mmCIF file with all atom_site columns, C-alpha atoms in Angstrom:
data_model
loop_
_atom_site.group_PDB
_atom_site.id
_atom_site.type_symbol
_atom_site.label_atom_id
_atom_site.label_alt_id
_atom_site.label_comp_id
_atom_site.label_asym_id
_atom_site.label_entity_id
_atom_site.label_seq_id
_atom_site.pdbx_PDB_ins_code
_atom_site.Cartn_x
_atom_site.Cartn_y
_atom_site.Cartn_z
_atom_site.occupancy
_atom_site.B_iso_or_equiv
_atom_site.pdbx_formal_charge
_atom_site.auth_seq_id
_atom_site.auth_comp_id
_atom_site.auth_asym_id
_atom_site.auth_atom_id
_atom_site.pdbx_PDB_model_num
ATOM 1   C CA . MET A 1 1   ? 0.000   0.000  0.000   1.00 47.00 ? 291 MET A CA 1
ATOM 2   C CA . THR A 1 2   ? 1.448   3.358  -1.017  1.00 50.00 ? 292 THR A CA 1
ATOM 3   C CA . ARG A 1 3   ? 0.147   6.742  -0.025  1.00 48.00 ? 293 ARG A CA 1
ATOM 4   C CA . ARG A 1 4   ? 0.069   9.631  -2.435  1.00 50.00 ? 294 ARG A CA 1
ATOM 5   C CA . MET A 1 5   ? -1.382  13.106 -2.428  1.00 55.00 ? 295 MET A CA 1
ATOM 6   C CA . THR A 1 6   ? -4.024  13.481 -5.066  1.00 62.00 ? 296 THR A CA 1
ATOM 7   C CA . GLY A 1 7   ? -3.905  17.282 -4.927  1.00 91.00 ? 297 GLY A CA 1
ATOM 8   C CA . TYR A 1 8   ? -7.045  19.334 -4.729  1.00 95.00 ? 298 TYR A CA 1
ATOM 9   C CA . ALA A 1 9   ? -10.671 18.760 -5.617  1.00 95.00 ? 299 ALA A CA 1
ATOM 10  C CA . ALA A 1 10  ? -13.626 21.002 -6.369  1.00 96.00 ? 300 ALA A CA 1
ATOM 11  C CA . GLU A 1 11  ? -17.328 20.375 -6.724  1.00 96.00 ? 301 GLU A CA 1
ATOM 12  C CA . VAL A 1 12  ? -20.558 22.241 -7.344  1.00 95.00 ? 302 VAL A CA 1
ATOM 13  C CA . THR A 1 13  ? -23.646 20.926 -5.579  1.00 94.00 ? 303 THR A CA 1
ATOM 14  C CA . VAL A 1 14  ? -27.293 21.917 -5.353  1.00 91.00 ? 304 VAL A CA 1
ATOM 15  C CA . SER A 1 15  ? -29.600 21.168 -2.414  1.00 92.00 ? 305 SER A CA 1
ATOM 16  C CA . ASP A 1 16  ? -33.218 21.655 -1.415  1.00 88.00 ? 306 ASP A CA 1
ATOM 17  C CA . GLY A 1 17  ? -32.369 21.202 2.282   1.00 87.00 ? 307 GLY A CA 1
ATOM 18  C CA . GLN A 1 18  ? -33.207 17.502 2.337   1.00 90.00 ? 308 GLN A CA 1
ATOM 19  C CA . ARG A 1 19  ? -31.523 16.161 -0.782  1.00 92.00 ? 309 ARG A CA 1
ATOM 20  C CA . PHE A 1 20  ? -28.471 17.213 -2.702  1.00 90.00 ? 310 PHE A CA 1
ATOM 21  C CA . ALA A 1 21  ? -27.010 16.530 -6.114  1.00 92.00 ? 311 ALA A CA 1
ATOM 22  C CA . THR A 1 22  ? -23.561 17.027 -7.562  1.00 92.00 ? 312 THR A CA 1
ATOM 23  C CA . LEU A 1 23  ? -23.586 19.128 -10.712 1.00 91.00 ? 313 LEU A CA 1
ATOM 24  C CA . GLY A 1 24  ? -19.951 18.386 -11.478 1.00 92.00 ? 314 GLY A CA 1
ATOM 25  C CA . GLY A 1 25  ? -16.482 18.261 -10.044 1.00 94.00 ? 315 GLY A CA 1
ATOM 26  C CA . VAL A 1 26  ? -12.803 18.102 -10.836 1.00 94.00 ? 316 VAL A CA 1
ATOM 27  C CA . ALA A 1 27  ? -9.518  16.906 -9.313  1.00 94.00 ? 317 ALA A CA 1
ATOM 28  C CA . VAL A 1 28  ? -6.501  19.126 -9.997  1.00 94.00 ? 318 VAL A CA 1
ATOM 29  C CA . HIS A 1 29  ? -2.908  19.432 -8.814  1.00 92.00 ? 319 HIS A CA 1
ATOM 30  C CA . ASN A 1 30  ? -2.920  22.805 -7.036  1.00 93.00 ? 320 ASN A CA 1
ATOM 31  C CA . ARG A 1 31  ? -5.109  25.335 -5.246  1.00 94.00 ? 321 ARG A CA 1
ATOM 32  C CA . ARG A 1 32  ? -4.883  27.929 -8.022  1.00 94.00 ? 322 ARG A CA 1
ATOM 33  C CA . LEU A 1 33  ? -6.442  25.460 -10.475 1.00 95.00 ? 323 LEU A CA 1
ATOM 34  C CA . VAL A 1 34  ? -9.204  24.752 -7.945  1.00 95.00 ? 324 VAL A CA 1
ATOM 35  C CA . LEU A 1 35  ? -9.962  28.447 -7.741  1.00 95.00 ? 325 LEU A CA 1
ATOM 36  C CA . LEU A 1 36  ? -9.771  28.878 -11.517 1.00 95.00 ? 326 LEU A CA 1
ATOM 37  C CA . TRP A 1 37  ? -12.224 26.024 -12.035 1.00 95.00 ? 327 TRP A CA 1
ATOM 38  C CA . LEU A 1 38  ? -14.628 27.340 -9.381  1.00 96.00 ? 328 LEU A CA 1
ATOM 39  C CA . ARG A 1 39  ? -14.493 30.854 -10.850 1.00 95.00 ? 329 ARG A CA 1
ATOM 40  C CA . ARG A 1 40  ? -15.135 29.504 -14.329 1.00 94.00 ? 330 ARG A CA 1
ATOM 41  C CA . GLN A 1 41  ? -18.124 27.483 -13.151 1.00 94.00 ? 331 GLN A CA 1
ATOM 42  C CA . ALA A 1 42  ? -19.553 30.431 -11.187 1.00 94.00 ? 332 ALA A CA 1
ATOM 43  C CA . LEU A 1 43  ? -19.327 32.665 -14.271 1.00 92.00 ? 333 LEU A CA 1
ATOM 44  C CA . ARG A 1 44  ? -20.695 29.951 -16.537 1.00 89.00 ? 334 ARG A CA 1
ATOM 45  C CA . LEU A 1 45  ? -23.708 29.401 -14.260 1.00 89.00 ? 335 LEU A CA 1
ATOM 46  C CA . ALA A 1 46  ? -24.285 33.129 -13.798 1.00 88.00 ? 336 ALA A CA 1
ATOM 47  C CA . ASN A 1 47  ? -23.930 33.938 -17.485 1.00 82.00 ? 337 ASN A CA 1
ATOM 48  C CA . GLY A 1 48  ? -26.572 31.394 -18.347 1.00 76.00 ? 338 GLY A CA 1
ATOM 49  C CA . HIS A 1 49  ? -29.064 33.717 -16.612 1.00 64.00 ? 339 HIS A CA 1
ATOM 50  C CA . GLY A 1 50  ? -27.734 37.236 -17.068 1.00 48.00 ? 340 GLY A CA 1
ATOM 51  C CA . LEU A 1 51  ? -25.544 39.427 -19.182 1.00 45.00 ? 341 LEU A CA 1
ATOM 52  C CA . PRO A 1 52  ? -22.511 37.507 -20.463 1.00 46.00 ? 342 PRO A CA 1
ATOM 53  C CA . LEU A 1 53  ? -19.035 38.601 -19.496 1.00 45.00 ? 343 LEU A CA 1
ATOM 54  C CA . ALA A 1 54  ? -15.884 38.265 -21.551 1.00 45.00 ? 344 ALA A CA 1
ATOM 55  C CA . ALA A 1 55  ? -14.638 34.723 -22.002 1.00 50.00 ? 345 ALA A CA 1
ATOM 56  C CA . GLU A 1 56  ? -12.254 33.352 -19.394 1.00 47.00 ? 346 GLU A CA 1
ATOM 57  C CA . PRO A 1 57  ? -8.691  33.643 -20.827 1.00 47.00 ? 347 PRO A CA 1
ATOM 58  C CA . VAL A 1 58  ? -7.496  30.336 -19.340 1.00 43.00 ? 348 VAL A CA 1
ATOM 59  C CA . ARG A 1 59  ? -9.653  27.294 -19.954 1.00 46.00 ? 349 ARG A CA 1
ATOM 60  C CA . LEU A 1 60  ? -9.708  23.857 -18.445 1.00 44.00 ? 350 LEU A CA 1
ATOM 61  C CA . SER A 1 61  ? -11.201 21.024 -20.447 1.00 47.00 ? 351 SER A CA 1
ATOM 62  C CA . THR A 1 62  ? -14.807 21.786 -21.361 1.00 47.00 ? 352 THR A CA 1
ATOM 63  C CA . GLY A 1 63  ? -15.683 18.231 -20.343 1.00 56.00 ? 353 GLY A CA 1
ATOM 64  C CA . ASP A 1 64  ? -15.232 19.390 -16.730 1.00 71.00 ? 354 ASP A CA 1
ATOM 65  C CA . ASP A 1 65  ? -18.075 21.933 -16.842 1.00 75.00 ? 355 ASP A CA 1
ATOM 66  C CA . VAL A 1 66  ? -20.951 21.567 -14.397 1.00 78.00 ? 356 VAL A CA 1
ATOM 67  C CA . GLN A 1 67  ? -24.514 20.988 -15.459 1.00 68.00 ? 357 GLN A CA 1
ATOM 68  C CA . PRO A 1 68  ? -26.533 24.204 -15.901 1.00 70.00 ? 358 PRO A CA 1
ATOM 69  C CA . VAL A 1 69  ? -28.978 25.421 -13.247 1.00 76.00 ? 359 VAL A CA 1
ATOM 70  C CA . HIS A 1 70  ? -32.098 27.499 -13.791 1.00 74.00 ? 360 HIS A CA 1
ATOM 71  C CA . PHE A 1 71  ? -32.445 30.277 -11.212 1.00 77.00 ? 361 PHE A CA 1
ATOM 72  C CA . HIS A 1 72  ? -35.953 31.512 -10.360 1.00 77.00 ? 362 HIS A CA 1
ATOM 73  C CA . GLY A 1 73  ? -36.230 35.200 -9.558  1.00 67.00 ? 363 GLY A CA 1
ATOM 74  C CA . SER A 1 74  ? -33.233 35.489 -7.270  1.00 70.00 ? 364 SER A CA 1
ATOM 75  C CA . ASP A 1 75  ? -29.975 37.368 -7.027  1.00 87.00 ? 365 ASP A CA 1
ATOM 76  C CA . ALA A 1 76  ? -27.976 34.132 -7.329  1.00 88.00 ? 366 ALA A CA 1
ATOM 77  C CA . PRO A 1 77  ? -26.471 34.921 -10.770 1.00 89.00 ? 367 PRO A CA 1
ATOM 78  C CA . ASP A 1 78  ? -25.268 38.345 -9.579  1.00 90.00 ? 368 ASP A CA 1
ATOM 79  C CA . GLU A 1 79  ? -23.856 36.837 -6.380  1.00 93.00 ? 369 GLU A CA 1
ATOM 80  C CA . LEU A 1 80  ? -22.007 34.160 -8.369  1.00 93.00 ? 370 LEU A CA 1
ATOM 81  C CA . ARG A 1 81  ? -20.612 36.803 -10.724 1.00 92.00 ? 371 ARG A CA 1
ATOM 82  C CA . ARG A 1 82  ? -19.568 39.015 -7.802  1.00 94.00 ? 372 ARG A CA 1
ATOM 83  C CA . TRP A 1 83  ? -17.782 36.119 -6.043  1.00 95.00 ? 373 TRP A CA 1
ATOM 84  C CA . ALA A 1 84  ? -15.956 35.133 -9.233  1.00 95.00 ? 374 ALA A CA 1
ATOM 85  C CA . THR A 1 85  ? -14.815 38.629 -10.223 1.00 95.00 ? 375 THR A CA 1
ATOM 86  C CA . HIS A 1 86  ? -13.955 40.466 -7.008  1.00 94.00 ? 376 HIS A CA 1
ATOM 87  C CA . SER A 1 87  ? -10.394 40.085 -5.796  1.00 93.00 ? 377 SER A CA 1
ATOM 88  C CA . ALA A 1 88  ? -11.339 40.193 -2.089  1.00 95.00 ? 378 ALA A CA 1
ATOM 89  C CA . HIS A 1 89  ? -13.503 37.072 -2.472  1.00 94.00 ? 379 HIS A CA 1
ATOM 90  C CA . GLN A 1 90  ? -10.775 35.312 -4.439  1.00 93.00 ? 380 GLN A CA 1
ATOM 91  C CA . GLU A 1 91  ? -8.126  36.238 -1.856  1.00 95.00 ? 381 GLU A CA 1
ATOM 92  C CA . HIS A 1 92  ? -10.301 34.862 0.931   1.00 95.00 ? 382 HIS A CA 1
ATOM 93  C CA . ALA A 1 93  ? -10.790 31.594 -0.973  1.00 96.00 ? 383 ALA A CA 1
ATOM 94  C CA . ILE A 1 94  ? -7.093  31.120 -1.785  1.00 95.00 ? 384 ILE A CA 1
ATOM 95  C CA . ARG A 1 95  ? -6.096  31.903 1.813   1.00 96.00 ? 385 ARG A CA 1
ATOM 96  C CA . ALA A 1 96  ? -8.553  29.287 3.090   1.00 96.00 ? 386 ALA A CA 1
ATOM 97  C CA . LEU A 1 97  ? -7.058  26.693 0.739   1.00 95.00 ? 387 LEU A CA 1
ATOM 98  C CA . GLU A 1 98  ? -3.500  27.681 1.725   1.00 93.00 ? 388 GLU A CA 1
ATOM 99  C CA . ALA A 1 99  ? -4.420  27.204 5.399   1.00 94.00 ? 389 ALA A CA 1
ATOM 100 C CA . GLY A 1 100 ? -5.825  23.731 4.704   1.00 93.00 ? 390 GLY A CA 1
ATOM 101 C CA . PHE A 1 101 ? -9.474  24.746 5.002   1.00 95.00 ? 391 PHE A CA 1
ATOM 102 C CA . PRO A 1 102 ? -12.095 24.295 2.282   1.00 96.00 ? 392 PRO A CA 1
ATOM 103 C CA . ALA A 1 103 ? -13.082 27.253 0.136   1.00 96.00 ? 393 ALA A CA 1
ATOM 104 C CA . LEU A 1 104 ? -16.874 27.396 0.200   1.00 95.00 ? 394 LEU A CA 1
ATOM 105 C CA . PHE A 1 105 ? -19.391 29.745 -1.364  1.00 96.00 ? 395 PHE A CA 1
ATOM 106 C CA . THR A 1 106 ? -23.163 29.209 -1.327  1.00 95.00 ? 396 THR A CA 1
ATOM 107 C CA . VAL A 1 107 ? -25.896 31.150 -3.070  1.00 94.00 ? 397 VAL A CA 1
ATOM 108 C CA . LEU A 1 108 ? -29.587 30.771 -2.295  1.00 91.00 ? 398 LEU A CA 1
ATOM 109 C CA . ASP A 1 109 ? -32.561 30.762 -4.618  1.00 86.00 ? 399 ASP A CA 1
ATOM 110 C CA . PRO A 1 110 ? -35.373 31.332 -2.091  1.00 84.00 ? 400 PRO A CA 1
ATOM 111 C CA . ALA A 1 111 ? -38.083 31.288 -4.764  1.00 80.00 ? 401 ALA A CA 1
ATOM 112 C CA . VAL A 1 112 ? -37.686 27.508 -5.041  1.00 81.00 ? 402 VAL A CA 1
ATOM 113 C CA . GLY A 1 113 ? -35.767 26.743 -1.832  1.00 85.00 ? 403 GLY A CA 1
ATOM 114 C CA . LEU A 1 114 ? -32.508 25.712 -3.467  1.00 88.00 ? 404 LEU A CA 1
ATOM 115 C CA . SER A 1 115 ? -28.929 26.396 -2.492  1.00 92.00 ? 405 SER A CA 1
ATOM 116 C CA . LEU A 1 116 ? -25.965 26.102 -4.847  1.00 93.00 ? 406 LEU A CA 1
ATOM 117 C CA . THR A 1 117 ? -22.548 25.538 -3.278  1.00 96.00 ? 407 THR A CA 1
ATOM 118 C CA . LEU A 1 118 ? -19.123 25.918 -4.854  1.00 97.00 ? 408 LEU A CA 1
ATOM 119 C CA . ALA A 1 119 ? -16.520 24.008 -2.844  1.00 97.00 ? 409 ALA A CA 1
ATOM 120 C CA . GLY A 1 120 ? -12.792 23.418 -3.177  1.00 97.00 ? 410 GLY A CA 1
ATOM 121 C CA . TRP A 1 121 ? -10.540 21.515 -0.778  1.00 96.00 ? 411 TRP A CA 1
ATOM 122 C CA . ARG A 1 122 ? -7.206  19.782 -0.348  1.00 94.00 ? 412 ARG A CA 1
ATOM 123 C CA . ASP A 1 123 ? -7.559  16.064 -1.051  1.00 86.00 ? 413 ASP A CA 1
ATOM 124 C CA . CYS A 1 124 ? -6.331  13.806 1.731   1.00 69.00 ? 414 CYS A CA 1
ATOM 125 C CA . PRO A 1 125 ? -3.664  11.238 1.023   1.00 56.00 ? 415 PRO A CA 1
ATOM 126 C CA . ALA A 1 126 ? -5.218  8.339  -0.809  1.00 50.00 ? 416 ALA A CA 1
ATOM 127 C CA . ASP A 1 127 ? -4.415  4.687  -0.272  1.00 44.00 ? 417 ASP A CA 1
ATOM 128 C CA . ARG A 1 128 ? -3.354  3.149  -3.570  1.00 40.00 ? 418 ARG A CA 1
#
């Protein structure tokens, strides 16, 4: 049995408070790629329901994109866009990852009782 670090992981989930579903996830080698993937997914989800922003200059494989979500009369797209584009939010997320804590961001869609969570974390050593 050997132990190896798998790096970092990120996932986007949706929940109605009783059930949850994974919309997509990725495993990457460093915290900056986790943050890049989370930012890209936040913008992709937000842009599906608002004014599009300029394309992300650095792209990961499009096969890693999360499934789209339909927001119902909420500020969720604007909150996702704000989290993805403001440096203070990004600094907070990268500092959490550097300290070994997960980077979490959740938006609520109260019209239908859903929450959407972006999460990134350091993967634990895996037994292989």
